[in-house]
XYZ file of C-alpha atoms in Angstrom:
743
model
C -67.075 119.764 310.872
C -65.111 122.001 312.959
C -67.768 121.711 315.701
C -67.361 117.994 315.640
C -63.403 118.289 315.957
C -63.847 120.875 318.707
C -66.233 118.989 320.649
C -63.784 115.956 320.530
C -60.891 117.928 321.392
C -62.804 119.655 324.353
C -63.785 116.147 325.653
C -60.052 115.053 325.313
C -58.852 118.055 327.327
C -61.495 117.652 330.020
C -60.385 113.950 330.378
C -56.731 114.976 330.652
C -57.295 117.897 332.987
C -59.327 115.331 335.415
C -56.658 112.741 335.008
C -53.804 115.043 335.694
C -55.547 116.809 338.665
C -55.522 113.193 340.351
C -52.023 112.260 339.214
C -50.140 111.982 342.516
C -46.776 112.137 340.636
C -47.519 115.320 338.784
C -48.635 116.943 341.963
C -45.469 115.871 343.562
C -43.282 117.654 341.096
C -45.035 120.919 341.429
C -43.007 122.265 344.237
C -39.800 121.964 341.753
C -41.469 123.673 339.052
C -40.801 127.332 338.279
C -42.955 128.774 335.799
C -41.468 131.684 334.093
C -43.599 134.792 333.427
C -43.035 138.313 331.875
C -43.267 139.747 335.522
C -40.298 137.728 336.802
C -36.928 139.502 336.822
C -33.770 137.786 336.268
C -31.585 136.740 339.417
C -28.371 134.889 340.192
C -28.726 131.512 341.689
C -28.469 133.200 345.151
C -31.613 135.244 344.194
C -29.679 138.463 343.682
C -31.530 140.699 341.005
C -29.409 141.217 337.985
C -29.291 144.480 335.788
C -27.255 143.060 332.858
C -26.446 139.615 331.484
C -25.185 140.544 328.086
C -21.742 142.241 329.119
C -19.156 140.989 331.254
C -17.642 143.514 334.002
C -14.574 145.131 332.834
C -12.464 148.144 333.285
C -13.380 149.990 330.262
C -14.031 153.575 329.205
C -16.418 154.953 326.530
C -13.748 154.860 323.794
C -11.456 151.840 324.991
C -12.401 148.226 325.834
C -10.239 147.113 328.830
C -9.588 143.729 330.921
C -12.617 141.654 332.124
C -12.736 141.673 335.984
C -12.935 138.031 337.904
C -14.914 139.990 340.506
C -18.030 139.813 338.114
C -19.679 136.739 339.965
C -22.637 137.041 337.697
C -20.875 136.374 334.632
C -18.720 133.693 336.357
C -21.610 131.875 337.549
C -23.358 131.978 334.250
C -20.332 130.462 332.345
C -19.779 128.173 335.109
C -23.163 126.589 334.807
C -23.053 126.343 331.384
C -19.781 124.388 331.367
C -21.007 121.972 333.638
C -24.753 121.517 331.947
C -23.996 118.168 330.854
C -23.929 114.897 332.806
C -22.547 111.626 331.436
C -25.090 110.009 328.837
C -26.135 106.707 328.955
C -23.747 104.163 327.463
C -26.892 102.495 325.803
C -30.098 103.948 325.357
C -28.739 107.170 325.315
C -31.228 108.908 322.768
C -34.907 108.788 324.421
C -38.104 110.375 324.789
C -40.590 110.287 327.544
C -43.994 111.071 329.007
C -46.100 110.960 331.963
C -49.146 108.977 332.285
C -51.551 106.461 334.353
C -51.955 102.880 334.837
C -55.413 101.246 335.600
C -56.543 97.709 336.081
C -59.257 95.983 334.166
C -59.216 92.859 336.683
C -57.247 92.019 339.694
C -54.639 89.829 339.669
C -54.948 88.972 343.359
C -54.880 85.052 342.349
C -51.169 85.299 341.397
C -49.498 88.523 343.315
C -50.208 90.441 346.516
C -48.770 93.422 344.847
C -51.327 96.316 345.258
C -50.672 97.778 341.828
C -51.747 94.525 340.234
C -54.658 93.642 342.456
C -56.415 96.976 343.645
C -58.806 97.847 340.744
C -59.637 101.192 342.440
C -56.181 102.803 342.029
C -54.959 105.014 339.198
C -51.097 104.694 339.281
C -48.965 107.469 337.861
C -46.268 106.263 335.454
C -43.363 107.623 333.504
C -42.428 105.718 330.286
C -39.243 106.511 328.433
C -38.781 105.051 324.907
C -35.083 104.910 323.411
C -32.856 103.687 320.679
C -29.963 101.493 322.152
C -26.957 101.950 320.031
C -26.748 105.661 319.160
C -25.797 108.583 321.040
C -28.160 111.547 322.234
C -27.548 113.215 318.781
C -28.378 110.167 316.571
C -31.542 109.669 314.453
C -34.926 108.282 315.620
C -35.716 106.011 312.599
C -32.147 103.871 312.605
C -32.687 100.180 312.486
C -32.555 99.451 316.413
C -34.096 97.753 319.308
C -36.285 100.377 321.226
C -36.048 100.573 324.870
C -39.673 100.491 326.777
C -38.687 101.516 330.313
C -41.649 102.181 332.584
C -41.531 103.544 336.189
C -44.745 102.812 338.278
C -45.159 105.239 341.209
C -47.151 102.789 343.507
C -48.243 103.298 346.799
C -45.757 100.784 348.001
C -42.907 102.379 346.237
C -41.543 102.452 343.005
C -41.596 99.789 340.392
C -39.749 99.739 337.319
C -40.134 97.579 334.129
C -36.849 98.184 332.026
C -37.924 96.531 329.142
C -37.658 96.499 325.054
C -40.084 96.468 322.108
C -38.730 93.015 321.295
C -39.422 90.288 323.779
C -36.083 88.445 323.579
C -32.305 89.561 323.883
C -28.951 88.992 322.233
C -27.406 87.204 325.058
C -28.404 84.652 328.027
C -25.922 86.057 330.411
C -25.218 89.533 331.692
C -21.474 88.898 331.870
C -21.655 89.169 328.092
C -23.309 92.674 327.801
C -20.056 94.560 327.642
C -19.016 92.453 324.649
C -22.407 92.827 323.035
C -22.456 96.637 323.158
C -18.744 96.957 322.185
C -19.323 95.145 319.262
C -22.538 97.199 318.245
C -21.016 100.311 318.954
C -18.956 102.317 316.541
C -15.673 100.461 315.849
C -12.925 101.630 318.173
C -10.349 102.706 315.406
C -12.451 105.103 313.367
C -15.823 105.745 315.714
C -18.150 104.905 312.876
C -20.701 103.880 311.998
C -22.918 105.931 314.407
C -26.149 104.022 315.556
C -25.953 101.217 313.261
C -25.327 97.401 313.328
C -24.241 97.273 309.660
C -20.525 96.737 310.117
C -18.001 93.866 310.728
C -17.941 93.836 314.540
C -21.643 93.630 315.241
C -22.092 90.659 312.697
C -18.911 88.820 313.925
C -20.232 88.720 317.361
C -23.613 87.606 316.182
C -22.091 84.678 314.238
C -19.696 83.694 317.350
C -22.645 83.687 319.708
C -25.200 81.593 318.221
C -27.456 82.485 321.256
C -28.056 85.737 319.384
C -29.714 84.061 316.244
C -33.436 84.445 317.702
C -32.638 88.145 318.603
C -31.128 89.355 315.523
C -34.089 87.961 313.394
C -36.442 90.155 315.529
C -34.035 93.144 315.049
C -33.948 92.550 311.105
C -37.647 92.207 310.921
C -39.960 95.354 310.569
C -39.893 95.701 314.237
C -36.403 97.310 313.999
C -37.813 100.295 312.103
C -40.955 101.348 314.072
C -43.476 103.883 312.263
C -44.270 105.312 315.689
C -43.170 104.875 319.348
C -47.045 104.801 320.082
C -47.267 101.663 317.866
C -44.556 99.414 319.348
C -45.083 96.655 321.883
C -43.322 96.649 325.209
C -41.863 93.495 327.020
C -40.275 92.959 330.193
C -37.805 90.533 328.425
C -36.745 89.004 331.624
C -38.486 86.335 333.619
C -39.873 87.751 337.205
C -41.832 86.245 339.764
C -45.061 86.980 341.628
C -46.075 85.824 345.087
C -49.667 85.853 346.088
C -50.888 86.672 349.648
C -50.739 82.734 350.345
C -47.082 82.669 349.600
C -47.220 80.856 346.344
C -44.902 81.909 343.771
C -45.410 82.003 339.857
C -42.999 82.975 337.131
C -44.279 85.697 335.011
C -43.439 87.755 331.702
C -44.872 91.234 331.284
C -46.319 92.569 327.866
C -47.618 95.969 326.876
C -49.857 96.101 323.432
C -50.518 99.095 321.854
C -54.330 99.704 320.924
C -53.072 101.500 317.671
C -51.807 98.095 316.463
C -47.941 97.377 315.726
C -46.718 99.242 312.569
C -43.494 100.248 310.768
C -41.746 102.038 308.301
C -40.174 100.642 305.237
C -36.518 100.790 304.913
C -36.060 103.370 302.227
C -38.434 105.656 304.472
C -36.396 104.907 307.690
C -33.210 106.015 305.839
C -34.367 109.212 304.226
C -36.273 110.077 307.596
C -33.102 109.776 309.500
C -31.611 112.945 307.398
C -34.859 114.524 306.614
C -36.164 114.544 310.280
C -33.941 112.960 312.753
C -36.599 113.940 315.525
C -39.461 112.155 313.677
C -40.565 109.546 316.869
C -40.087 112.387 319.377
C -42.214 114.765 317.409
C -44.887 112.175 316.709
C -45.158 111.346 320.354
C -45.079 114.822 321.748
C -47.902 115.995 318.921
C -50.256 113.105 319.617
C -50.337 113.818 323.429
C -50.255 117.591 322.976
C -53.670 117.161 320.662
C -55.192 115.032 323.366
C -54.974 111.816 321.555
C -53.315 109.775 324.075
C -51.376 106.576 323.131
C -52.631 103.524 325.242
C -51.329 99.953 325.891
C -53.130 96.987 327.037
C -51.017 95.411 329.924
C -50.759 91.648 330.013
C -48.969 88.839 331.992
C -47.940 85.490 330.945
C -47.857 83.228 334.055
C -45.930 79.747 334.444
C -46.620 78.029 337.853
C -43.683 76.537 339.480
C -44.793 72.991 339.001
C -44.412 73.284 335.291
C -41.386 75.489 335.076
C -39.255 72.423 333.853
C -41.805 70.933 331.484
C -40.748 72.657 328.227
C -38.253 72.117 325.774
C -36.660 75.452 326.618
C -35.670 77.105 330.064
C -38.083 79.525 331.076
C -35.124 81.549 332.739
C -33.530 82.036 329.255
C -33.934 85.685 327.947
C -33.133 84.633 324.341
C -36.513 82.659 324.451
C -40.246 83.705 324.011
C -43.066 81.924 326.022
C -45.258 80.606 323.198
C -48.798 82.040 323.492
C -50.248 78.504 322.722
C -48.853 77.388 326.024
C -48.865 80.551 328.262
C -51.663 83.038 326.913
C -51.451 86.422 327.497
C -53.950 87.674 330.223
C -54.635 91.135 329.720
C -55.438 92.908 332.930
C -54.912 96.510 332.712
C -54.064 99.557 330.714
C -51.313 102.168 330.495
C -52.089 105.612 328.854
C -49.651 108.394 328.194
C -51.345 111.698 328.767
C -48.861 114.554 329.774
C -45.617 115.605 327.917
C -42.766 116.407 330.169
C -42.048 119.986 331.422
C -38.535 120.164 330.776
C -36.485 117.534 328.691
C -33.297 117.278 331.018
C -34.857 117.332 334.494
C -37.245 114.600 333.627
C -36.536 112.437 330.320
C -32.710 112.690 330.745
C -32.655 112.260 334.526
C -35.020 109.660 335.038
C -33.445 106.552 336.383
C -34.555 103.050 336.168
C -33.534 99.811 337.813
C -34.632 96.164 337.348
C -34.057 95.684 341.177
C -36.912 98.202 341.775
C -39.810 95.812 342.915
C -42.578 96.241 345.190
C -44.195 93.465 347.654
C -45.666 90.648 345.644
C -43.215 90.895 342.574
C -39.865 89.161 342.805
C -36.739 87.970 340.752
C -36.198 84.657 339.104
C -32.751 83.276 338.617
C -32.555 84.668 334.948
C -28.891 85.199 334.647
C -29.453 88.246 332.603
C -31.888 89.649 335.057
C -29.352 88.898 337.876
C -26.616 91.031 336.278
C -29.045 93.865 335.244
C -30.065 94.304 338.875
C -26.435 95.174 339.793
C -25.577 96.929 336.369
C -28.561 99.485 336.381
C -28.008 100.617 340.098
C -24.307 101.064 339.492
C -24.660 103.207 335.972
C -27.196 105.626 337.835
C -24.630 106.212 340.417
C -22.116 107.009 337.774
C -24.390 109.109 335.671
C -26.235 111.090 338.448
C -24.513 110.382 341.849
C -25.353 108.209 344.834
C -28.441 110.436 345.639
C -30.120 109.973 342.308
C -33.513 108.620 343.699
C -33.981 111.874 345.400
C -34.271 113.760 341.970
C -37.899 114.914 341.285
C -38.640 112.537 338.458
C -37.269 109.552 340.309
C -38.321 110.107 343.953
C -41.508 107.947 345.003
C -44.920 109.382 345.841
C -45.092 107.176 349.119
C -43.337 108.001 352.320
C -39.425 107.223 352.233
C -37.776 106.752 355.535
C -34.143 105.073 356.451
C -31.059 105.713 357.773
C -29.066 106.573 354.533
C -27.375 109.829 355.058
C -25.067 112.318 353.219
C -23.254 112.053 349.738
C -23.289 114.288 347.029
C -26.125 116.600 346.254
C -28.202 115.042 349.200
C -31.727 117.009 349.284
C -33.508 115.212 352.144
C -33.148 116.938 355.561
C -33.679 114.472 358.418
C -33.467 116.247 362.008
C -32.672 114.381 365.045
C -29.840 112.346 366.604
C -30.642 108.925 365.136
C -29.098 107.416 361.921
C -28.729 103.905 362.742
C -30.532 100.552 363.634
C -31.109 99.594 366.213
C -31.496 102.768 368.296
C -32.820 103.628 371.717
C -36.047 105.393 370.405
C -37.108 102.651 367.814
C -36.916 105.182 365.107
C -37.314 103.896 361.418
C -37.678 100.523 362.391
C -37.881 97.597 359.854
C -41.718 96.985 358.952
C -43.593 93.491 359.590
C -45.122 91.657 356.658
C -48.437 92.628 358.072
C -47.540 96.391 357.718
C -46.465 95.963 354.109
C -42.579 94.797 354.520
C -41.140 93.124 351.503
C -41.628 89.372 351.408
C -38.347 87.443 350.372
C -39.448 84.129 348.968
C -37.969 81.191 350.561
C -36.417 79.375 347.480
C -34.815 76.093 348.395
C -31.345 76.067 346.425
C -29.263 72.665 345.964
C -26.537 73.297 343.649
C -22.807 73.496 343.094
C -20.665 76.717 342.727
C -19.760 76.767 339.054
C -19.614 78.799 335.764
C -22.767 76.958 334.048
C -26.022 77.109 332.441
C -28.430 74.355 332.372
C -28.498 72.049 329.310
C -31.681 73.728 327.608
C -29.919 76.963 327.431
C -27.838 75.401 324.907
C -30.596 75.264 322.074
C -30.395 78.391 319.826
C -32.091 77.837 316.715
C -35.727 76.278 317.289
C -37.355 79.690 318.226
C -35.299 81.557 315.447
C -36.755 79.218 312.888
C -40.351 79.497 314.643
C -40.204 83.282 314.433
C -39.268 83.488 310.490
C -41.947 80.661 309.714
C -44.622 82.811 311.401
C -43.849 86.049 309.307
C -46.325 87.094 306.469
C -44.461 86.678 303.078
C -43.769 90.395 302.833
C -42.411 90.352 306.314
C -39.879 87.347 305.278
C -39.079 89.633 302.177
C -38.085 92.655 304.469
C -35.860 90.323 306.562
C -34.107 89.243 303.683
C -33.642 92.561 302.468
C -32.570 93.810 305.742
C -29.686 91.229 306.250
C -28.683 91.948 302.744
C -28.411 95.626 303.528
C -26.351 94.946 306.818
C -24.044 92.459 305.430
C -23.425 94.594 302.044
C -21.696 96.998 304.715
C -19.445 94.288 306.078
C -16.307 94.279 304.092
C -14.709 91.367 305.795
C -15.655 88.018 303.668
C -15.173 86.160 306.778
C -17.902 87.929 308.408
C -20.645 87.850 305.800
C -19.647 84.153 304.613
C -19.910 83.114 308.128
C -23.391 84.865 308.577
C -24.774 83.107 305.673
C -23.683 79.881 307.135
C -25.667 81.026 310.433
C -28.893 81.501 308.258
C -28.643 77.958 307.064
C -29.401 77.122 310.614
C -32.766 78.793 310.287
C -33.808 78.438 306.435
C -31.827 77.520 303.390
C -33.995 79.499 301.077
C -33.458 82.527 303.283
C -29.691 81.846 303.319
C -29.639 81.595 299.698
C -31.203 85.016 298.994
C -29.072 86.761 301.542
C -25.840 85.157 300.198
C -26.835 86.387 296.555
C -27.043 89.975 298.033
C -23.995 89.699 300.336
C -21.703 88.354 297.917
C -21.237 84.934 299.631
C -21.162 81.459 298.186
C -24.755 80.251 297.589
C -25.355 77.477 300.248
C -26.631 74.282 298.931
C -27.353 72.234 302.377
C -29.417 73.438 305.597
C -27.426 73.507 308.791
C -30.499 71.769 310.393
C -33.867 71.077 309.167
C -36.477 73.930 309.661
C -39.150 72.274 312.011
C -41.899 74.316 309.979
C -43.807 75.044 313.017
C -45.507 78.512 313.470
C -46.936 80.482 316.402
C -49.222 83.186 316.988
C -48.168 86.665 318.557
C -44.930 86.877 316.546
C -45.965 88.395 313.132
C -46.900 92.143 313.202
C -50.153 91.007 311.392
C -51.443 89.478 314.419
C -51.388 93.153 316.265
C -53.626 95.245 313.805
C -56.354 96.700 315.487
C -58.679 94.302 313.766
C -56.613 91.348 315.063
C -57.157 93.045 318.414
C -60.738 93.027 318.264
C -60.861 96.729 317.665
C -62.574 98.740 314.956
C -60.302 100.261 312.158
C -58.910 103.684 313.112
C -57.010 106.603 311.166
C -56.565 108.590 314.553
C -53.132 110.325 314.790
C -52.633 109.246 311.074
C -50.554 112.001 309.321
C -52.315 112.753 305.837
C -50.718 115.384 303.521
C -53.136 117.192 301.152
C -51.589 118.549 298.172
C -52.841 121.560 296.341
C -51.891 124.491 293.863
C -53.402 127.340 292.571
C -56.976 126.599 291.304
C -57.723 123.379 293.505
C -61.218 122.426 294.403
C -61.955 123.830 297.677
C -65.150 121.732 298.023
C -63.238 118.519 297.599
C -60.384 119.870 299.946
C -62.923 120.661 302.702
C -64.966 117.667 302.523
C -62.083 115.088 302.853
C -60.029 117.309 305.420
C -63.181 117.850 307.576
C -64.054 113.960 307.369
C -60.601 112.744 308.234
C -60.070 115.281 310.869
C -63.080 114.237 312.674
C -62.112 110.705 312.560
C -58.883 111.909 314.444
C -56.516 111.980 311.529
C -53.823 114.996 311.441
C -54.353 116.704 308.102
C -51.703 118.830 306.716
C -51.848 120.945 303.766
C -48.747 120.907 301.226
C -48.549 123.588 298.711
C -46.130 125.482 296.405
C -45.878 128.198 299.117
C -47.027 128.850 302.874
C -48.489 132.217 301.534
C -52.462 131.631 300.720
C -53.126 129.633 297.828
C -56.374 130.332 295.826
C -58.990 127.769 294.725
C -60.693 127.711 291.694
C -63.318 130.436 291.790
C -61.057 132.773 293.856
C -61.491 133.701 297.520
C -59.159 134.496 300.293
C -57.400 130.921 299.702
C -55.787 128.527 302.114
C -52.436 128.980 303.674
C -50.450 125.719 303.472
C -48.943 124.285 306.446
C -45.833 123.431 304.520
C -44.269 123.798 300.893
C -43.188 120.999 298.691
C -39.394 121.726 299.300
C -40.109 122.175 303.208
C -41.291 118.552 303.766
C -41.340 115.047 302.124
C -43.881 112.315 301.586
C -41.879 110.338 304.229
C -43.371 112.167 307.013
C -46.958 111.365 306.424
C -48.912 108.208 306.453
C -50.872 109.284 303.295
C -51.489 111.660 300.489
C -54.686 113.263 299.160
C -55.051 115.403 296.178
C -58.248 117.060 295.293
C -59.447 117.828 291.741
C -59.364 121.326 290.214
C -57.447 123.321 287.480
C -54.013 123.118 289.732
C -53.724 119.379 288.342
C -52.523 121.244 284.965
C -49.529 122.866 286.852
C -48.775 120.256 289.338
C -48.259 117.522 286.708
C -45.382 119.592 285.282
C -43.714 119.965 288.620
C -41.193 116.992 289.189
C -41.031 117.403 293.022
C -44.972 116.959 293.204
C -44.589 113.886 290.811
C -41.867 112.676 293.208
C -44.128 113.236 296.535
C -46.770 110.727 294.764
C -44.219 108.293 293.506
C -42.355 108.120 296.757
C -45.699 107.574 298.496
C -46.565 105.021 296.202
C -43.160 103.167 296.565
C -43.531 103.050 300.402
C -46.818 101.357 299.970
C -49.189 104.214 301.586
C -52.805 104.909 300.690
C -53.084 107.580 298.224
C -56.510 109.115 297.362
C -57.371 111.305 294.358
C -60.732 112.950 293.070
C -61.517 114.533 289.890
C -58.754 115.764 287.668
C -56.270 114.747 290.451
C -56.723 111.131 289.151
C -54.537 112.312 286.125
C -51.802 113.508 288.398
C -51.560 110.079 289.971
C -51.654 108.382 286.694
C -48.766 110.394 285.560
C -46.794 109.555 288.863
C -47.820 105.811 288.777
C -49.773 104.770 285.856
C -47.787 101.503 285.479
C -48.735 98.196 284.217
C -51.323 96.715 286.821
C -52.911 100.019 288.088
C -56.366 100.927 287.459
C -58.039 104.325 287.977
C -61.501 105.710 288.159
C -62.963 107.182 284.936
C -66.400 108.228 286.115
C -68.089 108.822 289.604
C -67.624 105.470 290.707
C -64.874 104.690 293.297
C -61.887 102.379 292.316
C -59.566 100.899 295.125
C -56.384 99.561 293.177
C -53.716 98.675 295.741
C -54.542 101.147 298.035
C -54.566 104.027 295.590
C -58.401 105.292 295.789
C -59.590 107.328 292.850
C -63.227 108.853 291.909
C -64.811 111.373 289.980
C -65.750 113.263 292.979
C -65.725 112.903 296.952
C -69.672 111.974 296.680
C -71.209 113.675 299.773
C -70.465 116.836 301.343
C -69.177 117.717 304.998
C -72.493 117.636 306.607
C -72.972 114.056 305.983
C -70.043 113.048 307.921
C -71.747 113.663 311.393
C -72.257 110.008 311.898
C -68.599 109.035 311.259
C -66.781 107.071 308.557
C -67.503 103.541 307.568
C -64.232 102.164 307.137
C -64.923 98.926 305.586
C -63.230 97.160 302.718
C -65.075 97.666 299.339
C -66.720 100.669 300.558
C -68.789 102.559 297.911
C -68.015 105.905 299.118
C -64.727 107.635 298.166
C -63.971 108.785 301.606
C -64.932 105.438 303.366
C -62.822 103.657 300.876
C -59.769 106.144 301.350
C -60.095 106.139 305.020
C -60.202 102.465 305.168
C -56.994 101.981 303.468
C -55.307 104.787 305.703
C -56.380 102.461 308.516
C -54.507 99.690 307.123
C -51.320 101.530 307.467
C -49.782 100.001 304.226
C -50.819 98.174 301.215
C -47.778 95.711 300.985
C -49.677 93.524 298.115
C -48.510 96.369 296.069
C -44.799 95.644 296.781
C -45.670 91.684 296.655
C -46.883 92.074 293.101
C -43.694 94.000 291.861
C -45.392 97.495 291.569
C -43.212 99.503 293.791
C -40.307 98.257 291.912
C -41.512 99.733 288.809
C -41.382 103.233 289.829
C -38.449 105.364 290.497
C -38.533 107.120 293.955
């Protein structure tokens, strides 16, 4: 089994080595990387070698400490550099994590754009992708309920192209002028500076009610999309409406999509709350570990196209960022794939200093009159100057891989040295002259505009509820339940009756039953009349169930799924090795959890297995699934409250649980409630994702052909792996079983 896994990892290593050797951006940054070795000697920033960096130079004797001396430039430099290590953090999207990767086309989009990055199928374009939360500061937790930023920098042959998006396709506001108010309302309240990284407070929900255009977006944020299982399992959206221009000068409107091949999956709320304290860096570690182990996250890249002659044909404005383009009208055309395959070398220099701007486009890609986009084009450029200085585009992570030549000069921290007398245009030597269109110059689409100067949106911008209803109607039953609970939690933390009573009124504009359920939780009067009729329509591409691997036409997978294997003194080594080996070979990340990190001895003796963690060092929240092998250890584990809690908590969070042999009794002790059935012999029993059997059924050597992850599998490991691949068994929750267990 180790041979199988080793071969897989070797192939992954070879693949990434080849990809990185041809990555132009990785090569570009090599000149800025200093690799430290034991042969290096400590120097000052001026290159002078130092003999001591522990004691400040002072006027002292062997028996008396004297005053420190200002002439000690080494010490002054060390302190000064430390005092200035921080740059202003981002006002929004402050907490982030990023990685490098590549972008490759499946097919050319040359019919709609002249952009080389979107029509040259022979290219491999380097990228940097930064994920982030929105409201919290740099020190906040990863698993808070929030929108996730999904910002991609493409280092193309024609210049940098930035898609500065989110994991949700719409936004709270239609016009950029409202952005300061939105963020002020969402951030900690100004008098107390609480709560941090949370929308569960009066100001946020006061704003949501008073801006009915936010209704669609807050429904997305209150859905399971607000608490993703992994950043590798979120969609990415450009949010705004851009334009594409082809070689014939024909313009189309476009929306950009990134769909993860692992599927779109979430945590459950109790789990997210606990992880925020147990492991605030959960998402960061998850991304880093997957890339480090060679299991590279990938996204299919798609475009939705609206031709210019159809732009006014719909009951919504295609320039309105609070609206989706329904896939029934605008199918997503998948044309490429983005893969992340290299972790950053240093967080600050790369993830913190990377700077995105929606105005960064390349020839063949342009802007629409989307009022949110127009304001973002100004704001993003301005904020980078504030954070990083006027020459921020010269920082290694931000600079293009194509040639850069212009007459910009000077400014703080200028890196580029441009010799010669010429720094203006026109000049007598024709130095750095503007490019022609034939030379690849940017083409400004000649849009005809007939209008009056006034503060006004089109009439269609005034409809704020139809798509909020469409979103809610399209949810699976368990997704609707989670939205109700999320709204109930948020409004429970609002202590001003005006706020939560008004919000219940707003929910009446979406669905009366939704409003009634939330009113009960929030303490508002129960409404009796809908604000407007629910049209009852549904659409595809809104529910997360539309984005499982199977729904995307992919085979079930357990790749990168975290599996905790619980053992104690006297565990069944054969079952342990068979299950761990099979799951690992299929790409799962298996971790052994025991009473200690010293070796745990199996039944029959031997040198034992050293667990990765002990019961008190981790929690079930850090894993996608639990497996317990049989053996004598069950007699001890059944008496340990923490172990029982591990199993009950995993059960309450709807995770797959596997148990063989004597371990069935441990699971029965933890969650043997009405409705649960367990195996009593060698046959496999799959009950609400709890898979039990008298034994594993086959040895490690029989798994070389791979697992058969299908529903109703007769083999224990096949049945168990299938349930892991399904992420969660929400039927367990829907039928009330999780509410019968304390966790």
